[in-house]
Amino acid sequence: MNSKVASGPHDPANQRAVYVFEAPVRLWHWLHAFSFAALAVTGYLIANPLPSLAGEASDHFLMGDIRLIHFISAYVFAIGFAVRVYWALVGNRYAREIFYLPFWRPSWWKGLFYEIGFYLFLTRRQHKMLGHNPLAQAAMFFLNTLVTIFMIGTGFALYSEGLGIDSWADRMFGWVIPLIGDSEGVHDWHNLGMWVMLTFVIIHIYMAVRADIIGRESSVSTIIGGWRMFKDDQP
Amino acid sequence: MGIQQTFYEAMREHGITRRSFLKFCSLTAAGLGMGPEFAGKIAHALETKPRTPVIWLHGLECTCCTESFIRSAHPLAADVILSMISLDYDDTIMAAAGYQAEEILDQTIAKYDGNFILACEGNPPLNEDGMYCIQAGKPYVEKLRRMADHCKAIIAWGSCASWGCVQAAHPNPTRATPIHKVITDKPVIKVPGCPPIAEVMTGVITYMLTFDRFPELDRQGRPKMFYSQRLHDKCYRRPHFDAGQFVERFDDEGARKGYCLYKMGCKGPTTHNACSTVEWNGGLSWPVKSGHGCLGCAEDNFWDRGSFYSSVTNLNVTGQVEATADKVGGILAGAAAIGVAAHAAASVVSHTKDSNKGGAQQ
Amino acid sequence: MTETTTPNGFKLDTSGQRVVVDPICRIEGHLRIEVNVDDNNVIRNAVSTGNMWRGLEVILKGRDPRDAWAFTERICGVCTGVHALTSVRAVEDALGIQIPANANHIRNLMMLAQHTQDHLVHFYHLHALDWVDVVSALKADPRATSELMQSITSWPKSSPGYFRDVQARLKRFVESGQLGPFSNAYWGSAAYKLPPEANLMAVSHYLEALDFQREIVKIHTIFGGRNPHPNWVVGGMPCSFSLDGTGGINMEWLNLVSSIIDRSIEFIDKVYIPDLKAIASFYKEWTYGGGLAGKNLLSYGEYPDVANDWSQENMLMPGGAIIGGDLSKVHEVDLRDPEQVQEFVAHSWYTYPDENQGLHPWDGITEPHFELGPNAKGTKTNIEQLDENAKYSFIKAPRWRGHAMEVGPLARYVVAYARGEEEIKDQVDGLLHDLGLPLPAIFSTLGRTAARGLECSWAAHKMRYVFDNMMANLKAGDTATANMDKWEPETWPKVTKGVGHVEAPRGALGHWIHIKDTKIENYQAVVPTTWNASPRDPKGNIGAYEAALLGTPMVDAEQPLEILRTIHSFDPCLACSTH
Ligand code: HEM
Ligand code: HEM
Ligand code: NFV
Ligand code: SF4
Ligand code: SF4
Ligand code: F3S
Ligand SMILES: [Mg+2]
């Protein structure tokens, strides 16, 4: 199930192209990416508003619009994620990778350290991967999957305060506020979550582009077209 | 909720005969400097429905909750104290002192066991065996526990009793602890605010007396009728918030036009209280209306969120180290960007070398 | 040896019976008084103990100096706002900020309103029951009460019917058998001297004052958004004027302020002052409680008439120090001088590296250290009797040039009197004349209570003066309320220190701040009740409470009415004292 070191002649990794990311995964990836971008920009502006506008209050709705975009993107972000979770259950084996870490497998740990060594330039040759390499998998699990859940949980908890105490959002997510302590605390951690995710995105995009340029397999085109291409036939 | 038992019934339950009850009444009359003709009237009063006894204790606090209480315009505080409840113990206003004051606590337990309301202002410190708040030579927490054992329910007045408030701010040198963390086996109604609005306080009491039940509470134990919305939801400056019109400096053009105080650190968007609806001092004004942002005084931890004048607050992990999400996150993302740039440079160098050597990788 | 004489000249004798009063009620916070009485029930030794500590000075460290006002405001909700003002003044001093004229006027108005309300509540709700027998009011003749009232004031609520209604209400209350806050008190004690009619009059005003005090504080609500605990800001006031726009303080609110001022003046002059005189006239023989009042008094001066000028000449209530009862010389007080204000902890539940030395507040240390002396009785968590030769209070011992000082309305009045302030002299001389008492009579429990009443009236009238000045300033076109030039921490020096002071209702209040790298490095408050309720210092000087109790005869040592009278005359605030 997990990505693993290619070995025998029948190993699909030795082939030139493998269908890795099914359409729903790809579609979700881009919805996820663009809604995150919208959420991060609007979220930042909610925390640090633009300079004041002059004139009648009724002439403007700047903060209102920023928040509206945030909330629309939030629904895209959350519903997209829900569909993605569903796809993890019914999709191919690569569809499950970002939702768990096979930490009970020694080979996974071996692969993880191997990758770390590779990125520290200790190892020259990178393993071939079909799905995500263990390091990428760990990063995706912690910095994307968990943070996504966290952002949805805290985000809808904050949203519930606007909807009101007996709203659906309050019933589903209201408990998050006392869990964290208070509403201001939820704002702060929600805000920090944005930065954590942004950190992931910076590294993630770099890695993806880098892999395409100097790696052994296709990367950006894979998340666009779904097919993983390999640049050689060696194991 | 109301006290079903009359004083007389309570005394009978404690094995006191009608004869000694009447004797008690004549002694009371004599003790008050009144003639024996009053004894019968007292007995009659005690046999019929008594006012709900309230024991109001003060821990570590600033007494501002009491001060707020006496500002109540409707009902007037005097009417609450003299006609609605029987405020049998409150060291801030009671006439007796010393052991005569403390005796009232024993009498209350004897007469109204399980039937009085315990109103707590302030909180108990737990460090130094509780001796950062001493009453009658003993730690306050002892008195609190004892009275809580015998009361019917507890009202936690203000942010001190509800959350801990200023003395529990980092580093909380006395380990001041909110009531619900010390008393876990009695219902605690939190009425937070530093202090709470007077009419909110008397509103909670009169609700209980009028409807004979507790008001509905939210997840955190606050009466929904006053705490289920944020100030921001009903703030009259909200149109300016939505428009993106903010006060950028005290007394600037925006301030004079009544723009939104969010950029000056207003905590209205995260504070559950009735200021923007009930308002203060008989509905006259409230902090935001006067031009200062809300401090968030009805919320837990509001002291430890860094500057009151910033819209992005302290994550409150270590108390007072200034660690806002923007600062921590900015450093994190910045470090990632620098790391990525450095790694990219190193990759180019390493890749070029490899290619020159004939491509170990490919 | 049971008899000693303190360096400040008081004889202490611990041989007699020890009487403990804990809690002292009708004050703010938790206070314990222990006294020794001789065979004639005369107090020969007194011990004053602050029973609480919260650690605000510790909590303030490392915080943004612009936030300090909000923290220190929570030192006390009774004298609400006074610590906040002291704090913003300390920060402004440290950063060299000049506030606009309107901010100064508004602050003066708010502080005067605070004095007016605080004094009124103290007199009727915290102090009166020491002199007024509530139950005796049931025996009063409403008609005679009405006559008494109309003979001393033109206040309209004075008809026989009015007093009959109040009496009926009181009767219903007493007959219910549930005496509430009046339970277990000392009604009927021989120490009460008022006739039933005077008692009924006072009880009526207990209720009226409880109602009226709500109005006075609305001045805070208008400028600071609420009361208790209005808002302030470093650099001025957070409120703005918008006389020709919407958004800030407008004519309607200004009219409300003006109307509150008028009504306050009327209530104080027609109810409080006549009651004060009437009650005092029945207690003229009760001459006890002077203590330090005839010796050492301290006031910092308050209400700068012109903004940012701290000279005593500019103060509406000028300050200074009186030493040794010498009214011919008023000493200048310098809060920056390390030799003048110092705090000692030899008998306080704190530690210093060297406890024989005092520390100037800029170098102050607040490190708690709870420990009972070897001669204390009971256990750590069940104290029966304290050992005043060891540590015995959470209150530090502040001294001015080594002297224990009394602060408060009486200190302010004596200092201003000694400075020859006409208004103050007229008030004091007038009252003494009406009561037929000589000037030294003012150095007493009653003098303290009288000075508070006079000051309440003075403050109400001064609100009118300040308000009119503010309106003139607005008319001249100056509407600024805040100076934000040094708002951003980047504009601050790396290291700086400042001191702010206020004459709070209970007396001289100072906050000393050290700012380093834009954060609070050290913060120390020396508070009125810290001065008055002070324990002994290393030399053995006793503080104002302890001194004032000495020599007082008690009618019945089991009923501490006399102790309550004298201690209440200081208007103790224990949350303030230890902070
Ligand atoms: C221009 C922007 C982006 C590019 C070029 C890009 C590229 C890629 C590539 C190449 C992969 C496949 C990785 C692999 O081969 O193992 C991938 C996967 C992924 N990316 Fe991105 N990405 C972008 C933006 C983002 C953003 C903004 C997020 C999150 C907020 C994100 C989250 C993910 C996740 C969670 C996966 C794993 C998908 C899965 O396995 O289900 N990506 N991305
Ligand atoms: C990766 C996803 C998200 C990011 C990066 C993000 C970012 C942010 C940021 C930075 C803020 C400002 C925090 C502050 O007040 O200091 C914010 C506020 C908020 N976010 Fe999100 N958010 C995300 C997802 C969501 C989701 C899923 C919801 C669900 C509805 C949501 C709802 C809110 C709400 C209600 C606020 C408060 C708006 C206000 O105070 O006016 N967010 N968000
Ligand atoms: N002592 C004192 Fe205060 C006053 N007045 C403070 O400065 O009461 Ni709470
Ligand atoms: S909650 Fe605030 S106002 Fe009430 S006692 Fe505590 S510090 Fe004072
Ligand atoms: S002033 Fe405060 S409560 Fe009002 S709209 Fe602005 S942020 Fe919200
Ligand atoms: S500071 Fe408190 S009083 Fe109301 S406006 Fe904010 S909750
Ligand atoms: Mg101090």
JSON list of N, CA, C and O in Angstrom, two decimals, chain B residues 32 51 62-63 71 79 87 91 95 98-100 128 131 134-135 137 249 251 281 304 320, chain C residues 23 26 28 30 51 61 63 77 135 169 176 178 181 184 221 227 380 383 481 488 558:
[
{"chain": "B", "resi": 32, "resn": "LEU", "atom": "N", "xyz": [-33.81, 42.48, 69.14]},
{"chain": "B", "resi": 32, "resn": "LEU", "atom": "CA", "xyz": [-33.92, 43.62, 68.22]},
{"chain": "B", "resi": 32, "resn": "LEU", "atom": "C", "xyz": [-34.41, 44.86, 68.95]},
{"chain": "B", "resi": 32, "resn": "LEU", "atom": "O", "xyz": [-34.69, 45.88, 68.33]},
{"chain": "B", "resi": 51, "resn": "ARG", "atom": "N", "xyz": [-37.81, 34.84, 52.50]},
{"chain": "B", "resi": 51, "resn": "ARG", "atom": "CA", "xyz": [-37.01, 35.25, 51.35]},
{"chain": "B", "resi": 51, "resn": "ARG", "atom": "C", "xyz": [-35.82, 34.31, 51.23]},
{"chain": "B", "resi": 51, "resn": "ARG", "atom": "O", "xyz": [-35.31, 33.81, 52.24]},
{"chain": "B", "resi": 62, "resn": "CYS", "atom": "N", "xyz": [-11.47, 42.47, 43.87]},
{"chain": "B", "resi": 62, "resn": "CYS", "atom": "CA", "xyz": [-11.36, 43.92, 44.04]},
{"chain": "B", "resi": 62, "resn": "CYS", "atom": "C", "xyz": [-12.67, 44.52, 44.50]},
{"chain": "B", "resi": 62, "resn": "CYS", "atom": "O", "xyz": [-12.78, 45.72, 44.62]},
{"chain": "B", "resi": 63, "resn": "THR", "atom": "N", "xyz": [-13.68, 43.66, 44.73]},
{"chain": "B", "resi": 63, "resn": "THR", "atom": "CA", "xyz": [-14.99, 44.08, 45.24]},
{"chain": "B", "resi": 63, "resn": "THR", "atom": "C", "xyz": [-15.78, 44.90, 44.24]},
{"chain": "B", "resi": 63, "resn": "THR", "atom": "O", "xyz": [-16.78, 45.52, 44.55]},
{"chain": "B", "resi": 71, "resn": "ARG", "atom": "N", "xyz": [-25.11, 49.32, 41.61]},
{"chain": "B", "resi": 71, "resn": "ARG", "atom": "CA", "xyz": [-25.47, 50.30, 40.58]},
{"chain": "B", "resi": 71, "resn": "ARG", "atom": "C", "xyz": [-26.74, 49.89, 39.84]},
{"chain": "B", "resi": 71, "resn": "ARG", "atom": "O", "xyz": [-27.18, 50.57, 38.93]},
{"chain": "B", "resi": 79, "resn": "ASP", "atom": "N", "xyz": [-33.87, 47.19, 46.67]},
{"chain": "B", "resi": 79, "resn": "ASP", "atom": "CA", "xyz": [-35.05, 46.33, 46.62]},
{"chain": "B", "resi": 79, "resn": "ASP", "atom": "C", "xyz": [-34.66, 44.86, 46.60]},
{"chain": "B", "resi": 79, "resn": "ASP", "atom": "O", "xyz": [-35.32, 44.02, 47.20]},
{"chain": "B", "resi": 87, "resn": "LEU", "atom": "N", "xyz": [-30.03, 38.82, 52.26]},
{"chain": "B", "resi": 87, "resn": "LEU", "atom": "CA", "xyz": [-28.58, 38.81, 52.15]},
{"chain": "B", "resi": 87, "resn": "LEU", "atom": "C", "xyz": [-28.00, 38.68, 53.55]},
{"chain": "B", "resi": 87, "resn": "LEU", "atom": "O", "xyz": [-27.64, 39.65, 54.19]},
{"chain": "B", "resi": 91, "resn": "ASP", "atom": "N", "xyz": [-19.61, 40.33, 53.83]},
{"chain": "B", "resi": 91, "resn": "ASP", "atom": "CA", "xyz": [-18.72, 41.12, 54.69]},
{"chain": "B", "resi": 91, "resn": "ASP", "atom": "C", "xyz": [-18.53, 42.56, 54.23]},
{"chain": "B", "resi": 91, "resn": "ASP", "atom": "O", "xyz": [-18.18, 43.40, 55.01]},
{"chain": "B", "resi": 95, "resn": "ALA", "atom": "N", "xyz": [-23.58, 44.58, 58.96]},
{"chain": "B", "resi": 95, "resn": "ALA", "atom": "CA", "xyz": [-23.36, 45.41, 60.14]},
{"chain": "B", "resi": 95, "resn": "ALA", "atom": "C", "xyz": [-22.45, 44.73, 61.15]},
{"chain": "B", "resi": 95, "resn": "ALA", "atom": "O", "xyz": [-21.62, 45.37, 61.79]},
{"chain": "B", "resi": 98, "resn": "GLY", "atom": "N", "xyz": [-16.37, 40.43, 63.13]},
{"chain": "B", "resi": 98, "resn": "GLY", "atom": "CA", "xyz": [-15.72, 39.45, 64.00]},
{"chain": "B", "resi": 98, "resn": "GLY", "atom": "C", "xyz": [-16.54, 38.19, 64.17]},
{"chain": "B", "resi": 98, "resn": "GLY", "atom": "O", "xyz": [-17.19, 37.73, 63.23]},
{"chain": "B", "resi": 99, "resn": "TYR", "atom": "N", "xyz": [-16.54, 37.64, 65.37]},
{"chain": "B", "resi": 99, "resn": "TYR", "atom": "CA", "xyz": [-17.21, 36.34, 65.53]},
{"chain": "B", "resi": 99, "resn": "TYR", "atom": "C", "xyz": [-18.72, 36.43, 65.37]},
{"chain": "B", "resi": 99, "resn": "TYR", "atom": "O", "xyz": [-19.37, 35.49, 64.95]},
{"chain": "B", "resi": 100, "resn": "GLN", "atom": "N", "xyz": [-19.28, 37.61, 65.66]},
{"chain": "B", "resi": 100, "resn": "GLN", "atom": "CA", "xyz": [-20.72, 37.75, 65.45]},
{"chain": "B", "resi": 100, "resn": "GLN", "atom": "C", "xyz": [-21.06, 37.60, 63.96]},
{"chain": "B", "resi": 100, "resn": "GLN", "atom": "O", "xyz": [-22.13, 37.11, 63.61]},
{"chain": "B", "resi": 128, "resn": "GLU", "atom": "N", "xyz": [0.44, 28.36, 49.41]},
{"chain": "B", "resi": 128, "resn": "GLU", "atom": "CA", "xyz": [0.68, 28.70, 50.82]},
{"chain": "B", "resi": 128, "resn": "GLU", "atom": "C", "xyz": [-0.48, 28.21, 51.70]},
{"chain": "B", "resi": 128, "resn": "GLU", "atom": "O", "xyz": [-0.96, 28.92, 52.58]},
{"chain": "B", "resi": 131, "resn": "MET", "atom": "N", "xyz": [-3.33, 30.49, 52.45]},
{"chain": "B", "resi": 131, "resn": "MET", "atom": "CA", "xyz": [-3.21, 31.63, 53.36]},
{"chain": "B", "resi": 131, "resn": "MET", "atom": "C", "xyz": [-2.92, 32.96, 52.67]},
{"chain": "B", "resi": 131, "resn": "MET", "atom": "O", "xyz": [-2.61, 33.94, 53.33]},
{"chain": "B", "resi": 134, "resn": "ILE", "atom": "N", "xyz": [-6.92, 35.16, 54.00]},
{"chain": "B", "resi": 134, "resn": "ILE", "atom": "CA", "xyz": [-7.23, 34.68, 55.35]},
{"chain": "B", "resi": 134, "resn": "ILE", "atom": "C", "xyz": [-8.52, 35.33, 55.84]},
{"chain": "B", "resi": 134, "resn": "ILE", "atom": "O", "xyz": [-8.70, 36.54, 55.68]},
{"chain": "B", "resi": 135, "resn": "GLN", "atom": "N", "xyz": [-9.40, 34.52, 56.39]},
{"chain": "B", "resi": 135, "resn": "GLN", "atom": "CA", "xyz": [-10.61, 35.08, 57.01]},
{"chain": "B", "resi": 135, "resn": "GLN", "atom": "C", "xyz": [-10.82, 34.39, 58.34]},
{"chain": "B", "resi": 135, "resn": "GLN", "atom": "O", "xyz": [-10.86, 33.18, 58.42]},
{"chain": "B", "resi": 137, "resn": "GLY", "atom": "N", "xyz": [-8.74, 34.03, 60.58]},
{"chain": "B", "resi": 137, "resn": "GLY", "atom": "CA", "xyz": [-7.56, 33.24, 60.92]},
{"chain": "B", "resi": 137, "resn": "GLY", "atom": "C", "xyz": [-7.36, 32.00, 60.08]},
{"chain": "B", "resi": 137, "resn": "GLY", "atom": "O", "xyz": [-6.38, 31.28, 60.25]},
{"chain": "B", "resi": 249, "resn": "ARG", "atom": "N", "xyz": [-6.03, 55.47, 15.40]},
{"chain": "B", "resi": 249, "resn": "ARG", "atom": "CA", "xyz": [-5.37, 56.14, 16.52]},
{"chain": "B", "resi": 249, "resn": "ARG", "atom": "C", "xyz": [-6.46, 56.74, 17.39]},
{"chain": "B", "resi": 249, "resn": "ARG", "atom": "O", "xyz": [-7.46, 57.19, 16.86]},
{"chain": "B", "resi": 251, "resn": "ASP", "atom": "N", "xyz": [-8.59, 59.34, 19.11]},
{"chain": "B", "resi": 251, "resn": "ASP", "atom": "CA", "xyz": [-8.92, 60.72, 18.79]},
{"chain": "B", "resi": 251, "resn": "ASP", "atom": "C", "xyz": [-8.56, 61.12, 17.35]},
{"chain": "B", "resi": 251, "resn": "ASP", "atom": "O", "xyz": [-8.39, 62.30, 17.06]},
{"chain": "B", "resi": 281, "resn": "ASN", "atom": "N", "xyz": [-24.68, 51.03, 33.41]},
{"chain": "B", "resi": 281, "resn": "ASN", "atom": "CA", "xyz": [-25.18, 52.12, 34.24]},
{"chain": "B", "resi": 281, "resn": "ASN", "atom": "C", "xyz": [-26.54, 52.61, 33.75]},
{"chain": "B", "resi": 281, "resn": "ASN", "atom": "O", "xyz": [-26.72, 53.78, 33.39]},
{"chain": "B", "resi": 304, "resn": "ASP", "atom": "N", "xyz": [-4.05, 37.58, 29.61]},
{"chain": "B", "resi": 304, "resn": "ASP", "atom": "CA", "xyz": [-2.78, 37.02, 29.12]},
{"chain": "B", "resi": 304, "resn": "ASP", "atom": "C", "xyz": [-2.71, 36.95, 27.61]},
{"chain": "B", "resi": 304, "resn": "ASP", "atom": "O", "xyz": [-2.06, 36.07, 27.05]},
{"chain": "B", "resi": 320, "resn": "GLN", "atom": "N", "xyz": [3.27, 35.31, 29.35]},
{"chain": "B", "resi": 320, "resn": "GLN", "atom": "CA", "xyz": [3.48, 36.66, 28.87]},
{"chain": "B", "resi": 320, "resn": "GLN", "atom": "C", "xyz": [4.48, 36.84, 27.75]},
{"chain": "B", "resi": 320, "resn": "GLN", "atom": "O", "xyz": [4.65, 37.95, 27.27]},
{"chain": "C", "resi": 23, "resn": "PRO", "atom": "N", "xyz": [-13.54, 38.75, 60.71]},
{"chain": "C", "resi": 23, "resn": "PRO", "atom": "CA", "xyz": [-13.27, 39.89, 59.82]},
{"chain": "C", "resi": 23, "resn": "PRO", "atom": "C", "xyz": [-13.79, 41.21, 60.36]},
{"chain": "C", "resi": 23, "resn": "PRO", "atom": "O", "xyz": [-14.77, 41.25, 61.09]},
{"chain": "C", "resi": 26, "resn": "ARG", "atom": "N", "xyz": [-17.82, 45.67, 56.55]},
{"chain": "C", "resi": 26, "resn": "ARG", "atom": "CA", "xyz": [-18.11, 47.01, 56.02]},
{"chain": "C", "resi": 26, "resn": "ARG", "atom": "C", "xyz": [-16.83, 47.75, 55.63]},
{"chain": "C", "resi": 26, "resn": "ARG", "atom": "O", "xyz": [-16.65, 48.92, 55.94]},
{"chain": "C", "resi": 28, "resn": "GLU", "atom": "N", "xyz": [-13.55, 47.28, 52.34]},
{"chain": "C", "resi": 28, "resn": "GLU", "atom": "CA", "xyz": [-13.20, 46.51, 51.16]},
{"chain": "C", "resi": 28, "resn": "GLU", "atom": "C", "xyz": [-12.13, 45.53, 51.59]},
{"chain": "C", "resi": 28, "resn": "GLU", "atom": "O", "xyz": [-11.14, 45.91, 52.21]},
{"chain": "C", "resi": 30, "resn": "HIS", "atom": "N", "xyz": [-10.08, 42.14, 53.27]},
{"chain": "C", "resi": 30, "resn": "HIS", "atom": "CA", "xyz": [-9.99, 41.35, 54.48]},
{"chain": "C", "resi": 30, "resn": "HIS", "atom": "C", "xyz": [-8.96, 41.91, 55.46]},
{"chain": "C", "resi": 30, "resn": "HIS", "atom": "O", "xyz": [-7.77, 41.89, 55.21]},
{"chain": "C", "resi": 51, "resn": "ASN", "atom": "N", "xyz": [-5.05, 40.81, 55.39]},
{"chain": "C", "resi": 51, "resn": "ASN", "atom": "CA", "xyz": [-5.28, 39.36, 55.31]},
{"chain": "C", "resi": 51, "resn": "ASN", "atom": "C", "xyz": [-5.28, 38.80, 53.89]},
{"chain": "C", "resi": 51, "resn": "ASN", "atom": "O", "xyz": [-5.78, 37.71, 53.67]},
{"chain": "C", "resi": 61, "resn": "LYS", "atom": "N", "xyz": [5.00, 42.44, 35.72]},
{"chain": "C", "resi": 61, "resn": "LYS", "atom": "CA", "xyz": [6.34, 42.37, 35.11]},
{"chain": "C", "resi": 61, "resn": "LYS", "atom": "C", "xyz": [6.29, 41.77, 33.71]},
{"chain": "C", "resi": 61, "resn": "LYS", "atom": "O", "xyz": [5.64, 40.74, 33.49]},
{"chain": "C", "resi": 63, "resn": "ARG", "atom": "N", "xyz": [5.03, 43.06, 31.04]},
{"chain": "C", "resi": 63, "resn": "ARG", "atom": "CA", "xyz": [3.87, 43.40, 30.21]},
{"chain": "C", "resi": 63, "resn": "ARG", "atom": "C", "xyz": [4.06, 44.75, 29.53]},
{"chain": "C", "resi": 63, "resn": "ARG", "atom": "O", "xyz": [4.98, 45.51, 29.84]},
{"chain": "C", "resi": 77, "resn": "GLY", "atom": "N", "xyz": [-12.05, 47.86, 43.09]},
{"chain": "C", "resi": 77, "resn": "GLY", "atom": "CA", "xyz": [-13.29, 48.25, 42.42]},
{"chain": "C", "resi": 77, "resn": "GLY", "atom": "C", "xyz": [-14.05, 49.28, 43.22]},
{"chain": "C", "resi": 77, "resn": "GLY", "atom": "O", "xyz": [-15.03, 49.84, 42.73]},
{"chain": "C", "resi": 135, "resn": "VAL", "atom": "N", "xyz": [-32.40, 49.55, 64.34]},
{"chain": "C", "resi": 135, "resn": "VAL", "atom": "CA", "xyz": [-33.61, 49.04, 64.98]},
{"chain": "C", "resi": 135, "resn": "VAL", "atom": "C", "xyz": [-34.31, 50.13, 65.80]},
{"chain": "C", "resi": 135, "resn": "VAL", "atom": "O", "xyz": [-35.54, 50.18, 65.88]},
{"chain": "C", "resi": 169, "resn": "ARG", "atom": "N", "xyz": [-41.71, 50.33, 55.96]},
{"chain": "C", "resi": 169, "resn": "ARG", "atom": "CA", "xyz": [-40.92, 49.38, 55.19]},
{"chain": "C", "resi": 169, "resn": "ARG", "atom": "C", "xyz": [-39.91, 48.69, 56.09]},
{"chain": "C", "resi": 169, "resn": "ARG", "atom": "O", "xyz": [-39.70, 47.47, 56.03]},
{"chain": "C", "resi": 176, "resn": "SER", "atom": "N", "xyz": [-40.10, 40.45, 59.42]},
{"chain": "C", "resi": 176, "resn": "SER", "atom": "CA", "xyz": [-39.96, 39.21, 58.65]},
{"chain": "C", "resi": 176, "resn": "SER", "atom": "C", "xyz": [-39.02, 38.25, 59.36]},
{"chain": "C", "resi": 176, "resn": "SER", "atom": "O", "xyz": [-38.98, 37.06, 59.05]},
{"chain": "C", "resi": 178, "resn": "GLN", "atom": "N", "xyz": [-36.05, 38.06, 59.02]},
{"chain": "C", "resi": 178, "resn": "GLN", "atom": "CA", "xyz": [-34.84, 37.88, 58.22]},
{"chain": "C", "resi": 178, "resn": "GLN", "atom": "C", "xyz": [-34.16, 39.23, 58.10]},
{"chain": "C", "resi": 178, "resn": "GLN", "atom": "O", "xyz": [-34.53, 40.05, 57.28]},
{"chain": "C", "resi": 181, "resn": "PRO", "atom": "N", "xyz": [-28.43, 41.80, 55.98]},
{"chain": "C", "resi": 181, "resn": "PRO", "atom": "CA", "xyz": [-27.13, 42.37, 56.36]},
{"chain": "C", "resi": 181, "resn": "PRO", "atom": "C", "xyz": [-27.12, 43.01, 57.75]},
{"chain": "C", "resi": 181, "resn": "PRO", "atom": "O", "xyz": [-26.06, 43.36, 58.25]},
{"chain": "C", "resi": 184, "resn": "ASN", "atom": "N", "xyz": [-27.31, 40.01, 63.61]},
{"chain": "C", "resi": 184, "resn": "ASN", "atom": "CA", "xyz": [-26.25, 39.79, 64.60]},
{"chain": "C", "resi": 184, "resn": "ASN", "atom": "C", "xyz": [-25.42, 41.01, 64.95]},
{"chain": "C", "resi": 184, "resn": "ASN", "atom": "O", "xyz": [-24.29, 40.86, 65.41]},
{"chain": "C", "resi": 221, "resn": "THR", "atom": "N", "xyz": [-19.19, 56.70, 33.11]},
{"chain": "C", "resi": 221, "resn": "THR", "atom": "CA", "xyz": [-19.76, 55.95, 31.99]},
{"chain": "C", "resi": 221, "resn": "THR", "atom": "C", "xyz": [-19.68, 56.76, 30.70]},
{"chain": "C", "resi": 221, "resn": "THR", "atom": "O", "xyz": [-19.41, 56.22, 29.63]},
{"chain": "C", "resi": 227, "resn": "ASN", "atom": "N", "xyz": [-18.92, 52.07, 34.60]},
{"chain": "C", "resi": 227, "resn": "ASN", "atom": "CA", "xyz": [-18.46, 52.13, 35.98]},
{"chain": "C", "resi": 227, "resn": "ASN", "atom": "C", "xyz": [-19.11, 50.96, 36.69]},
{"chain": "C", "resi": 227, "resn": "ASN", "atom": "O", "xyz": [-20.30, 50.72, 36.50]},
{"chain": "C", "resi": 380, "resn": "LYS", "atom": "N", "xyz": [-0.65, 27.36, 61.51]},
{"chain": "C", "resi": 380, "resn": "LYS", "atom": "CA", "xyz": [-0.51, 28.15, 60.29]},
{"chain": "C", "resi": 380, "resn": "LYS", "atom": "C", "xyz": [-1.85, 28.43, 59.65]},
{"chain": "C", "resi": 380, "resn": "LYS", "atom": "O", "xyz": [-2.08, 29.53, 59.14]},
{"chain": "C", "resi": 383, "resn": "ILE", "atom": "N", "xyz": [-5.16, 30.66, 62.77]},
{"chain": "C", "resi": 383, "resn": "ILE", "atom": "CA", "xyz": [-4.46, 31.62, 63.63]},
{"chain": "C", "resi": 383, "resn": "ILE", "atom": "C", "xyz": [-5.41, 32.12, 64.72]},
{"chain": "C", "resi": 383, "resn": "ILE", "atom": "O", "xyz": [-6.49, 32.64, 64.43]},
{"chain": "C", "resi": 481, "resn": "THR", "atom": "N", "xyz": [-8.37, 65.15, 22.66]},
{"chain": "C", "resi": 481, "resn": "THR", "atom": "CA", "xyz": [-8.44, 64.40, 23.92]},
{"chain": "C", "resi": 481, "resn": "THR", "atom": "C", "xyz": [-7.26, 63.47, 24.11]},
{"chain": "C", "resi": 481, "resn": "THR", "atom": "O", "xyz": [-7.09, 62.91, 25.19]},
{"chain": "C", "resi": 488, "resn": "GLU", "atom": "N", "xyz": [3.56, 54.47, 19.78]},
{"chain": "C", "resi": 488, "resn": "GLU", "atom": "CA", "xyz": [4.26, 53.28, 19.31]},
{"chain": "C", "resi": 488, "resn": "GLU", "atom": "C", "xyz": [5.51, 53.02, 20.14]},
{"chain": "C", "resi": 488, "resn": "GLU", "atom": "O", "xyz": [6.33, 53.90, 20.35]},
{"chain": "C", "resi": 558, "resn": "GLU", "atom": "N", "xyz": [-16.70, 42.70, 74.06]},
{"chain": "C", "resi": 558, "resn": "GLU", "atom": "CA", "xyz": [-17.28, 41.66, 73.19]},
{"chain": "C", "resi": 558, "resn": "GLU", "atom": "C", "xyz": [-17.96, 42.27, 71.97]},
{"chain": "C", "resi": 558, "resn": "GLU", "atom": "O", "xyz": [-18.28, 41.58, 71.02]}
]
